[in-house]
Amino acid sequence: SYVLTQPPSVSVAPGQTAMITCGGNNIVSKSLHWYQQKPGQAPALVVYDDFDRPPGIPERFSGSNSGNTATLTITRVEAGDEADYYCQVWDNSSDLRMLFGGGTKLTVI
Amino acid sequence: QVQLVQSGAEVKKPGASVKVSCKASGYTFTSCYIHWLREAPGQGLEWMGIINPSVGSTTYAQKFQGRVIMTGDTSTSTIYMDLSSLRSEDTAVYYCARAAPGYSSGWLDYWGQGTLVTVSS
């Protein structure tokens, strides 16, 4: 079955660039979506269809998808960006299902 | 504005059932699929299934088949998720989330606030 792999944690200083990866076999063939989840809150969509942003999401958030790795890039990181980030695809290779990566905790140091 | 408002926290005993509601507003209820997901303590997001509120058709994750039933009430714009034979491992925050208009699969653009279900003897 298909698996999405994320690093458990990423640390970055304020003002720097954070890159959060999501690995999967030929992930470029899938539409990749990213969610931000702050403590005690529901997840919120930050990037959809690999690189599109929903209304209200700053341009500092961008996505890319190539080969076996998709990446969420956050430029000029702020303290308020500290959260868990999850990648998500729809997998219809066997059992039709929505799949999430294990999540990456972004810490702003 | 689009809102999904879920019912309150529940405490259940092992073997019992729980029914969580998700009331939608701010858009045409029958135009968007609704997904249910959960997040156990210290764990990530887990997809449970999807319902088409227009016709009531459902697809459940294999893990939950036989234990979950999702239904909709178009008169109140409310979706329900019923999970039976509860065990301690079902302790989690349960979320409903809206699929983007025109998509059954794809991304989730609005989420409910979450409902904590605690299973404990």
mmCIF file with all atom_site columns, N, CA, C and O in Angstrom, chain A residues 14-57:
data_model
loop_
_atom_site.group_PDB
_atom_site.id
_atom_site.type_symbol
_atom_site.label_atom_id
_atom_site.label_alt_id
_atom_site.label_comp_id
_atom_site.label_asym_id
_atom_site.label_entity_id
_atom_site.label_seq_id
_atom_site.pdbx_PDB_ins_code
_atom_site.Cartn_x
_atom_site.Cartn_y
_atom_site.Cartn_z
_atom_site.occupancy
_atom_site.B_iso_or_equiv
_atom_site.pdbx_formal_charge
_atom_site.auth_seq_id
_atom_site.auth_comp_id
_atom_site.auth_asym_id
_atom_site.auth_atom_id
_atom_site.pdbx_PDB_model_num
ATOM 1   N N  . PRO A 1 14 ? 13.572 32.388 13.100  1.00 0.00 ? 14 PRO A N  1
ATOM 2   C CA . PRO A 1 14 ? 12.671 33.377 12.494  1.00 0.00 ? 14 PRO A CA 1
ATOM 3   C C  . PRO A 1 14 ? 13.346 34.110 11.342  1.00 0.00 ? 14 PRO A C  1
ATOM 4   O O  . PRO A 1 14 ? 14.531 34.434 11.406  1.00 0.00 ? 14 PRO A O  1
ATOM 5   N N  . GLY A 1 15 ? 12.577 34.311 10.264  1.00 0.00 ? 15 GLY A N  1
ATOM 6   C CA . GLY A 1 15 ? 13.109 35.010 9.106   1.00 0.00 ? 15 GLY A CA 1
ATOM 7   C C  . GLY A 1 15 ? 13.777 34.107 8.090   1.00 0.00 ? 15 GLY A C  1
ATOM 8   O O  . GLY A 1 15 ? 14.018 34.527 6.957   1.00 0.00 ? 15 GLY A O  1
ATOM 9   N N  . GLN A 1 16 ? 14.069 32.883 8.499   1.00 0.00 ? 16 GLN A N  1
ATOM 10  C CA . GLN A 1 16 ? 14.700 31.929 7.587   1.00 0.00 ? 16 GLN A CA 1
ATOM 11  C C  . GLN A 1 16 ? 13.646 31.141 6.817   1.00 0.00 ? 16 GLN A C  1
ATOM 12  O O  . GLN A 1 16 ? 12.447 31.373 6.966   1.00 0.00 ? 16 GLN A O  1
ATOM 13  N N  . THR A 1 17 ? 14.106 30.204 5.982   1.00 0.00 ? 17 THR A N  1
ATOM 14  C CA . THR A 1 17 ? 13.223 29.394 5.150   1.00 0.00 ? 17 THR A CA 1
ATOM 15  C C  . THR A 1 17 ? 13.137 27.973 5.685   1.00 0.00 ? 17 THR A C  1
ATOM 16  O O  . THR A 1 17 ? 14.166 27.356 5.961   1.00 0.00 ? 17 THR A O  1
ATOM 17  N N  . ALA A 1 18 ? 11.911 27.472 5.815   1.00 0.00 ? 18 ALA A N  1
ATOM 18  C CA . ALA A 1 18 ? 11.680 26.094 6.236   1.00 0.00 ? 18 ALA A CA 1
ATOM 19  C C  . ALA A 1 18 ? 11.227 25.275 5.036   1.00 0.00 ? 18 ALA A C  1
ATOM 20  O O  . ALA A 1 18 ? 10.394 25.732 4.243   1.00 0.00 ? 18 ALA A O  1
ATOM 21  N N  . MET A 1 19 ? 11.781 24.087 4.925   1.00 0.00 ? 19 MET A N  1
ATOM 22  C CA . MET A 1 19 ? 11.371 23.170 3.862   1.00 0.00 ? 19 MET A CA 1
ATOM 23  C C  . MET A 1 19 ? 10.950 21.850 4.510   1.00 0.00 ? 19 MET A C  1
ATOM 24  O O  . MET A 1 19 ? 11.745 21.216 5.204   1.00 0.00 ? 19 MET A O  1
ATOM 25  N N  . ILE A 1 20 ? 9.708  21.472 4.291   1.00 0.00 ? 20 ILE A N  1
ATOM 26  C CA . ILE A 1 20 ? 9.147  20.246 4.851   1.00 0.00 ? 20 ILE A CA 1
ATOM 27  C C  . ILE A 1 20 ? 8.857  19.301 3.694   1.00 0.00 ? 20 ILE A C  1
ATOM 28  O O  . ILE A 1 20 ? 8.124  19.652 2.773   1.00 0.00 ? 20 ILE A O  1
ATOM 29  N N  . THR A 1 21 ? 9.429  18.120 3.756   1.00 0.00 ? 21 THR A N  1
ATOM 30  C CA . THR A 1 21 ? 9.299  17.183 2.649   1.00 0.00 ? 21 THR A CA 1
ATOM 31  C C  . THR A 1 21 ? 8.247  16.106 2.928   1.00 0.00 ? 21 THR A C  1
ATOM 32  O O  . THR A 1 21 ? 7.916  15.803 4.083   1.00 0.00 ? 21 THR A O  1
ATOM 33  N N  . CYS A 1 22 ? 7.771  15.538 1.845   1.00 0.00 ? 22 CYS A N  1
ATOM 34  C CA . CYS A 1 22 ? 6.792  14.445 1.897   1.00 0.00 ? 22 CYS A CA 1
ATOM 35  C C  . CYS A 1 22 ? 7.184  13.470 0.804   1.00 0.00 ? 22 CYS A C  1
ATOM 36  O O  . CYS A 1 22 ? 7.107  13.812 -0.388  1.00 0.00 ? 22 CYS A O  1
ATOM 37  N N  . GLY A 1 23 ? 7.645  12.285 1.199   1.00 0.00 ? 23 GLY A N  1
ATOM 38  C CA . GLY A 1 23 ? 8.137  11.323 0.231   1.00 0.00 ? 23 GLY A CA 1
ATOM 39  C C  . GLY A 1 23 ? 7.139  10.218 -0.051  1.00 0.00 ? 23 GLY A C  1
ATOM 40  O O  . GLY A 1 23 ? 6.427  9.756  0.838   1.00 0.00 ? 23 GLY A O  1
ATOM 41  N N  . GLY A 1 24 ? 7.102  9.798  -1.306  1.00 0.00 ? 24 GLY A N  1
ATOM 42  C CA . GLY A 1 24 ? 6.232  8.702  -1.714  1.00 0.00 ? 24 GLY A CA 1
ATOM 43  C C  . GLY A 1 24 ? 6.634  8.218  -3.094  1.00 0.00 ? 24 GLY A C  1
ATOM 44  O O  . GLY A 1 24 ? 7.173  8.998  -3.893  1.00 0.00 ? 24 GLY A O  1
ATOM 45  N N  . ASN A 1 25 ? 6.368  6.971  -3.377  1.00 0.00 ? 25 ASN A N  1
ATOM 46  C CA . ASN A 1 25 ? 6.754  6.387  -4.655  1.00 0.00 ? 25 ASN A CA 1
ATOM 47  C C  . ASN A 1 25 ? 6.049  7.113  -5.808  1.00 0.00 ? 25 ASN A C  1
ATOM 48  O O  . ASN A 1 25 ? 4.817  7.123  -5.881  1.00 0.00 ? 25 ASN A O  1
ATOM 49  N N  . ASN A 1 26 ? 6.854  7.726  -6.685  1.00 0.00 ? 26 ASN A N  1
ATOM 50  C CA . ASN A 1 26 ? 6.323  8.464  -7.841  1.00 0.00 ? 26 ASN A CA 1
ATOM 51  C C  . ASN A 1 26 ? 5.226  9.444  -7.415  1.00 0.00 ? 26 ASN A C  1
ATOM 52  O O  . ASN A 1 26 ? 4.187  9.567  -8.068  1.00 0.00 ? 26 ASN A O  1
ATOM 53  N N  . ILE A 1 27 ? 5.513  10.163 -6.334  1.00 0.00 ? 27 ILE A N  1
ATOM 54  C CA . ILE A 1 27 ? 4.507  11.075 -5.767  1.00 0.00 ? 27 ILE A CA 1
ATOM 55  C C  . ILE A 1 27 ? 4.106  12.166 -6.756  1.00 0.00 ? 27 ILE A C  1
ATOM 56  O O  . ILE A 1 27 ? 3.030  12.747 -6.653  1.00 0.00 ? 27 ILE A O  1
ATOM 57  N N  . VAL A 1 28 ? 4.962  12.424 -7.728  1.00 0.00 ? 28 VAL A N  1
ATOM 58  C CA . VAL A 1 28 ? 4.663  13.445 -8.729  1.00 0.00 ? 28 VAL A CA 1
ATOM 59  C C  . VAL A 1 28 ? 3.389  13.096 -9.512  1.00 0.00 ? 28 VAL A C  1
ATOM 60  O O  . VAL A 1 28 ? 2.718  13.986 -10.049 1.00 0.00 ? 28 VAL A O  1
ATOM 61  N N  . SER A 1 29 ? 3.015  11.832 -9.538  1.00 0.00 ? 29 SER A N  1
ATOM 62  C CA . SER A 1 29 ? 1.828  11.418 -10.276 1.00 0.00 ? 29 SER A CA 1
ATOM 63  C C  . SER A 1 29 ? 0.533  11.687 -9.500  1.00 0.00 ? 29 SER A C  1
ATOM 64  O O  . SER A 1 29 ? -0.565 11.502 -10.031 1.00 0.00 ? 29 SER A O  1
ATOM 65  N N  . LYS A 1 30 ? 0.678  12.139 -8.272  1.00 0.00 ? 30 LYS A N  1
ATOM 66  C CA . LYS A 1 30 ? -0.487 12.398 -7.424  1.00 0.00 ? 30 LYS A CA 1
ATOM 67  C C  . LYS A 1 30 ? -0.621 13.892 -7.127  1.00 0.00 ? 30 LYS A C  1
ATOM 68  O O  . LYS A 1 30 ? 0.367  14.636 -7.132  1.00 0.00 ? 30 LYS A O  1
ATOM 69  N N  . SER A 1 31 ? -1.832 14.323 -6.855  1.00 0.00 ? 31 SER A N  1
ATOM 70  C CA . SER A 1 31 ? -2.066 15.684 -6.386  1.00 0.00 ? 31 SER A CA 1
ATOM 71  C C  . SER A 1 31 ? -1.809 15.724 -4.886  1.00 0.00 ? 31 SER A C  1
ATOM 72  O O  . SER A 1 31 ? -2.384 14.933 -4.127  1.00 0.00 ? 31 SER A O  1
ATOM 73  N N  . LEU A 1 32 ? -0.991 16.671 -4.471  1.00 0.00 ? 32 LEU A N  1
ATOM 74  C CA . LEU A 1 32 ? -0.498 16.701 -3.102  1.00 0.00 ? 32 LEU A CA 1
ATOM 75  C C  . LEU A 1 32 ? -1.046 17.940 -2.396  1.00 0.00 ? 32 LEU A C  1
ATOM 76  O O  . LEU A 1 32 ? -1.049 19.048 -2.969  1.00 0.00 ? 32 LEU A O  1
ATOM 77  N N  . HIS A 1 33 ? -1.521 17.738 -1.177  1.00 0.00 ? 33 HIS A N  1
ATOM 78  C CA . HIS A 1 33 ? -2.120 18.835 -0.419  1.00 0.00 ? 33 HIS A CA 1
ATOM 79  C C  . HIS A 1 33 ? -1.454 18.927 0.950   1.00 0.00 ? 33 HIS A C  1
ATOM 80  O O  . HIS A 1 33 ? -1.014 17.902 1.502   1.00 0.00 ? 33 HIS A O  1
ATOM 81  N N  . TRP A 1 34 ? -1.387 20.125 1.494   1.00 0.00 ? 34 TRP A N  1
ATOM 82  C CA . TRP A 1 34 ? -0.722 20.371 2.767   1.00 0.00 ? 34 TRP A CA 1
ATOM 83  C C  . TRP A 1 34 ? -1.661 21.068 3.748   1.00 0.00 ? 34 TRP A C  1
ATOM 84  O O  . TRP A 1 34 ? -2.388 21.991 3.374   1.00 0.00 ? 34 TRP A O  1
ATOM 85  N N  . TYR A 1 35 ? -1.569 20.637 5.009   1.00 0.00 ? 35 TYR A N  1
ATOM 86  C CA . TYR A 1 35 ? -2.375 21.218 6.079   1.00 0.00 ? 35 TYR A CA 1
ATOM 87  C C  . TYR A 1 35 ? -1.469 21.667 7.221   1.00 0.00 ? 35 TYR A C  1
ATOM 88  O O  . TYR A 1 35 ? -0.462 21.019 7.511   1.00 0.00 ? 35 TYR A O  1
ATOM 89  N N  . GLN A 1 36 ? -1.884 22.738 7.858   1.00 0.00 ? 36 GLN A N  1
ATOM 90  C CA . GLN A 1 36 ? -1.219 23.247 9.057   1.00 0.00 ? 36 GLN A CA 1
ATOM 91  C C  . GLN A 1 36 ? -2.138 23.006 10.244  1.00 0.00 ? 36 GLN A C  1
ATOM 92  O O  . GLN A 1 36 ? -3.326 23.317 10.180  1.00 0.00 ? 36 GLN A O  1
ATOM 93  N N  . GLN A 1 37 ? -1.599 22.458 11.331  1.00 0.00 ? 37 GLN A N  1
ATOM 94  C CA . GLN A 1 37 ? -2.399 22.246 12.525  1.00 0.00 ? 37 GLN A CA 1
ATOM 95  C C  . GLN A 1 37 ? -1.686 22.817 13.739  1.00 0.00 ? 37 GLN A C  1
ATOM 96  O O  . GLN A 1 37 ? -0.627 22.326 14.129  1.00 0.00 ? 37 GLN A O  1
ATOM 97  N N  . LYS A 1 38 ? -2.288 23.824 14.331  1.00 0.00 ? 38 LYS A N  1
ATOM 98  C CA . LYS A 1 38 ? -1.748 24.410 15.556  1.00 0.00 ? 38 LYS A CA 1
ATOM 99  C C  . LYS A 1 38 ? -2.357 23.700 16.755  1.00 0.00 ? 38 LYS A C  1
ATOM 100 O O  . LYS A 1 38 ? -3.446 23.118 16.653  1.00 0.00 ? 38 LYS A O  1
ATOM 101 N N  . PRO A 1 39 ? -1.667 23.730 17.905  1.00 0.00 ? 39 PRO A N  1
ATOM 102 C CA . PRO A 1 39 ? -2.156 22.991 19.082  1.00 0.00 ? 39 PRO A CA 1
ATOM 103 C C  . PRO A 1 39 ? -3.592 23.345 19.439  1.00 0.00 ? 39 PRO A C  1
ATOM 104 O O  . PRO A 1 39 ? -3.960 24.519 19.509  1.00 0.00 ? 39 PRO A O  1
ATOM 105 N N  . GLY A 1 40 ? -4.401 22.309 19.635  1.00 0.00 ? 40 GLY A N  1
ATOM 106 C CA . GLY A 1 40 ? -5.781 22.497 20.043  1.00 0.00 ? 40 GLY A CA 1
ATOM 107 C C  . GLY A 1 40 ? -6.719 22.955 18.948  1.00 0.00 ? 40 GLY A C  1
ATOM 108 O O  . GLY A 1 40 ? -7.885 23.259 19.220  1.00 0.00 ? 40 GLY A O  1
ATOM 109 N N  . GLN A 1 41 ? -6.227 23.012 17.716  1.00 0.00 ? 41 GLN A N  1
ATOM 110 C CA . GLN A 1 41 ? -7.060 23.465 16.603  1.00 0.00 ? 41 GLN A CA 1
ATOM 111 C C  . GLN A 1 41 ? -7.211 22.365 15.555  1.00 0.00 ? 41 GLN A C  1
ATOM 112 O O  . GLN A 1 41 ? -6.415 21.428 15.497  1.00 0.00 ? 41 GLN A O  1
ATOM 113 N N  . ALA A 1 42 ? -8.224 22.525 14.718  1.00 0.00 ? 42 ALA A N  1
ATOM 114 C CA . ALA A 1 42 ? -8.387 21.634 13.575  1.00 0.00 ? 42 ALA A CA 1
ATOM 115 C C  . ALA A 1 42 ? -7.338 21.971 12.515  1.00 0.00 ? 42 ALA A C  1
ATOM 116 O O  . ALA A 1 42 ? -6.844 23.106 12.455  1.00 0.00 ? 42 ALA A O  1
ATOM 117 N N  . PRO A 1 43 ? -6.998 21.005 11.679  1.00 0.00 ? 43 PRO A N  1
ATOM 118 C CA . PRO A 1 43 ? -6.089 21.313 10.566  1.00 0.00 ? 43 PRO A CA 1
ATOM 119 C C  . PRO A 1 43 ? -6.697 22.374 9.645   1.00 0.00 ? 43 PRO A C  1
ATOM 120 O O  . PRO A 1 43 ? -7.915 22.526 9.566   1.00 0.00 ? 43 PRO A O  1
ATOM 121 N N  . ALA A 1 44 ? -5.820 23.084 8.948   1.00 0.00 ? 44 ALA A N  1
ATOM 122 C CA . ALA A 1 44 ? -6.242 24.092 7.984   1.00 0.00 ? 44 ALA A CA 1
ATOM 123 C C  . ALA A 1 44 ? -5.427 23.918 6.713   1.00 0.00 ? 44 ALA A C  1
ATOM 124 O O  . ALA A 1 44 ? -4.201 23.745 6.776   1.00 0.00 ? 44 ALA A O  1
ATOM 125 N N  . LEU A 1 45 ? -6.099 23.990 5.577   1.00 0.00 ? 45 LEU A N  1
ATOM 126 C CA . LEU A 1 45 ? -5.438 23.819 4.284   1.00 0.00 ? 45 LEU A CA 1
ATOM 127 C C  . LEU A 1 45 ? -4.520 25.000 4.000   1.00 0.00 ? 45 LEU A C  1
ATOM 128 O O  . LEU A 1 45 ? -4.947 26.155 4.116   1.00 0.00 ? 45 LEU A O  1
ATOM 129 N N  . VAL A 1 46 ? -3.273 24.737 3.599   1.00 0.00 ? 46 VAL A N  1
ATOM 130 C CA . VAL A 1 46 ? -2.361 25.826 3.234   1.00 0.00 ? 46 VAL A CA 1
ATOM 131 C C  . VAL A 1 46 ? -1.907 25.748 1.784   1.00 0.00 ? 46 VAL A C  1
ATOM 132 O O  . VAL A 1 46 ? -1.565 26.762 1.181   1.00 0.00 ? 46 VAL A O  1
ATOM 133 N N  . VAL A 1 47 ? -1.870 24.535 1.221   1.00 0.00 ? 47 VAL A N  1
ATOM 134 C CA . VAL A 1 47 ? -1.524 24.367 -0.191  1.00 0.00 ? 47 VAL A CA 1
ATOM 135 C C  . VAL A 1 47 ? -2.351 23.203 -0.726  1.00 0.00 ? 47 VAL A C  1
ATOM 136 O O  . VAL A 1 47 ? -2.506 22.177 -0.053  1.00 0.00 ? 47 VAL A O  1
ATOM 137 N N  . TYR A 1 48 ? -2.884 23.350 -1.944  1.00 0.00 ? 48 TYR A N  1
ATOM 138 C CA . TYR A 1 48 ? -3.606 22.251 -2.572  1.00 0.00 ? 48 TYR A CA 1
ATOM 139 C C  . TYR A 1 48 ? -3.140 22.079 -4.015  1.00 0.00 ? 48 TYR A C  1
ATOM 140 O O  . TYR A 1 48 ? -2.558 22.993 -4.614  1.00 0.00 ? 48 TYR A O  1
ATOM 141 N N  . ASP A 1 49 ? -3.363 20.866 -4.533  1.00 0.00 ? 49 ASP A N  1
ATOM 142 C CA . ASP A 1 49 ? -2.945 20.563 -5.909  1.00 0.00 ? 49 ASP A CA 1
ATOM 143 C C  . ASP A 1 49 ? -1.485 20.935 -6.152  1.00 0.00 ? 49 ASP A C  1
ATOM 144 O O  . ASP A 1 49 ? -1.160 21.622 -7.135  1.00 0.00 ? 49 ASP A O  1
ATOM 145 N N  . ASP A 1 50 ? -0.644 20.489 -5.268  1.00 0.00 ? 50 ASP A N  1
ATOM 146 C CA . ASP A 1 50 ? 0.820  20.638 -5.331  1.00 0.00 ? 50 ASP A CA 1
ATOM 147 C C  . ASP A 1 50 ? 1.318  22.031 -4.974  1.00 0.00 ? 50 ASP A C  1
ATOM 148 O O  . ASP A 1 50 ? 2.295  22.167 -4.233  1.00 0.00 ? 50 ASP A O  1
ATOM 149 N N  . PHE A 1 51 ? 0.699  23.101 -5.548  1.00 0.00 ? 51 PHE A N  1
ATOM 150 C CA . PHE A 1 51 ? 1.304  24.421 -5.358  1.00 0.00 ? 51 PHE A CA 1
ATOM 151 C C  . PHE A 1 51 ? 0.305  25.566 -5.254  1.00 0.00 ? 51 PHE A C  1
ATOM 152 O O  . PHE A 1 51 ? 0.703  26.722 -5.119  1.00 0.00 ? 51 PHE A O  1
ATOM 153 N N  . ASP A 1 52 ? -0.998 25.290 -5.310  1.00 0.00 ? 52 ASP A N  1
ATOM 154 C CA . ASP A 1 52 ? -1.975 26.371 -5.219  1.00 0.00 ? 52 ASP A CA 1
ATOM 155 C C  . ASP A 1 52 ? -2.255 26.729 -3.759  1.00 0.00 ? 52 ASP A C  1
ATOM 156 O O  . ASP A 1 52 ? -2.222 25.866 -2.877  1.00 0.00 ? 52 ASP A O  1
ATOM 157 N N  . ARG A 1 53 ? -2.545 28.004 -3.523  1.00 0.00 ? 53 ARG A N  1
ATOM 158 C CA . ARG A 1 53 ? -2.849 28.464 -2.164  1.00 0.00 ? 53 ARG A CA 1
ATOM 159 C C  . ARG A 1 53 ? -4.315 28.852 -2.046  1.00 0.00 ? 53 ARG A C  1
ATOM 160 O O  . ARG A 1 53 ? -4.839 29.576 -2.899  1.00 0.00 ? 53 ARG A O  1
ATOM 161 N N  . PRO A 1 54 ? -4.967 28.437 -0.955  1.00 0.00 ? 54 PRO A N  1
ATOM 162 C CA . PRO A 1 54 ? -6.346 28.913 -0.724  1.00 0.00 ? 54 PRO A CA 1
ATOM 163 C C  . PRO A 1 54 ? -6.339 30.400 -0.418  1.00 0.00 ? 54 PRO A C  1
ATOM 164 O O  . PRO A 1 54 ? -5.302 30.959 -0.027  1.00 0.00 ? 54 PRO A O  1
ATOM 165 N N  . PRO A 1 55 ? -7.486 31.045 -0.559  1.00 0.00 ? 55 PRO A N  1
ATOM 166 C CA . PRO A 1 55 ? -7.571 32.470 -0.195  1.00 0.00 ? 55 PRO A CA 1
ATOM 167 C C  . PRO A 1 55 ? -7.130 32.696 1.243   1.00 0.00 ? 55 PRO A C  1
ATOM 168 O O  . PRO A 1 55 ? -7.465 31.917 2.145   1.00 0.00 ? 55 PRO A O  1
ATOM 169 N N  . GLY A 1 56 ? -6.362 33.747 1.446   1.00 0.00 ? 56 GLY A N  1
ATOM 170 C CA . GLY A 1 56 ? -5.946 34.090 2.800   1.00 0.00 ? 56 GLY A CA 1
ATOM 171 C C  . GLY A 1 56 ? -4.632 33.488 3.242   1.00 0.00 ? 56 GLY A C  1
ATOM 172 O O  . GLY A 1 56 ? -4.098 33.884 4.293   1.00 0.00 ? 56 GLY A O  1
ATOM 173 N N  . ILE A 1 57 ? -4.096 32.566 2.477   1.00 0.00 ? 57 ILE A N  1
ATOM 174 C CA . ILE A 1 57 ? -2.795 31.975 2.830   1.00 0.00 ? 57 ILE A CA 1
ATOM 175 C C  . ILE A 1 57 ? -1.690 32.840 2.222   1.00 0.00 ? 57 ILE A C  1
ATOM 176 O O  . ILE A 1 57 ? -1.692 33.097 1.016   1.00 0.00 ? 57 ILE A O  1
#
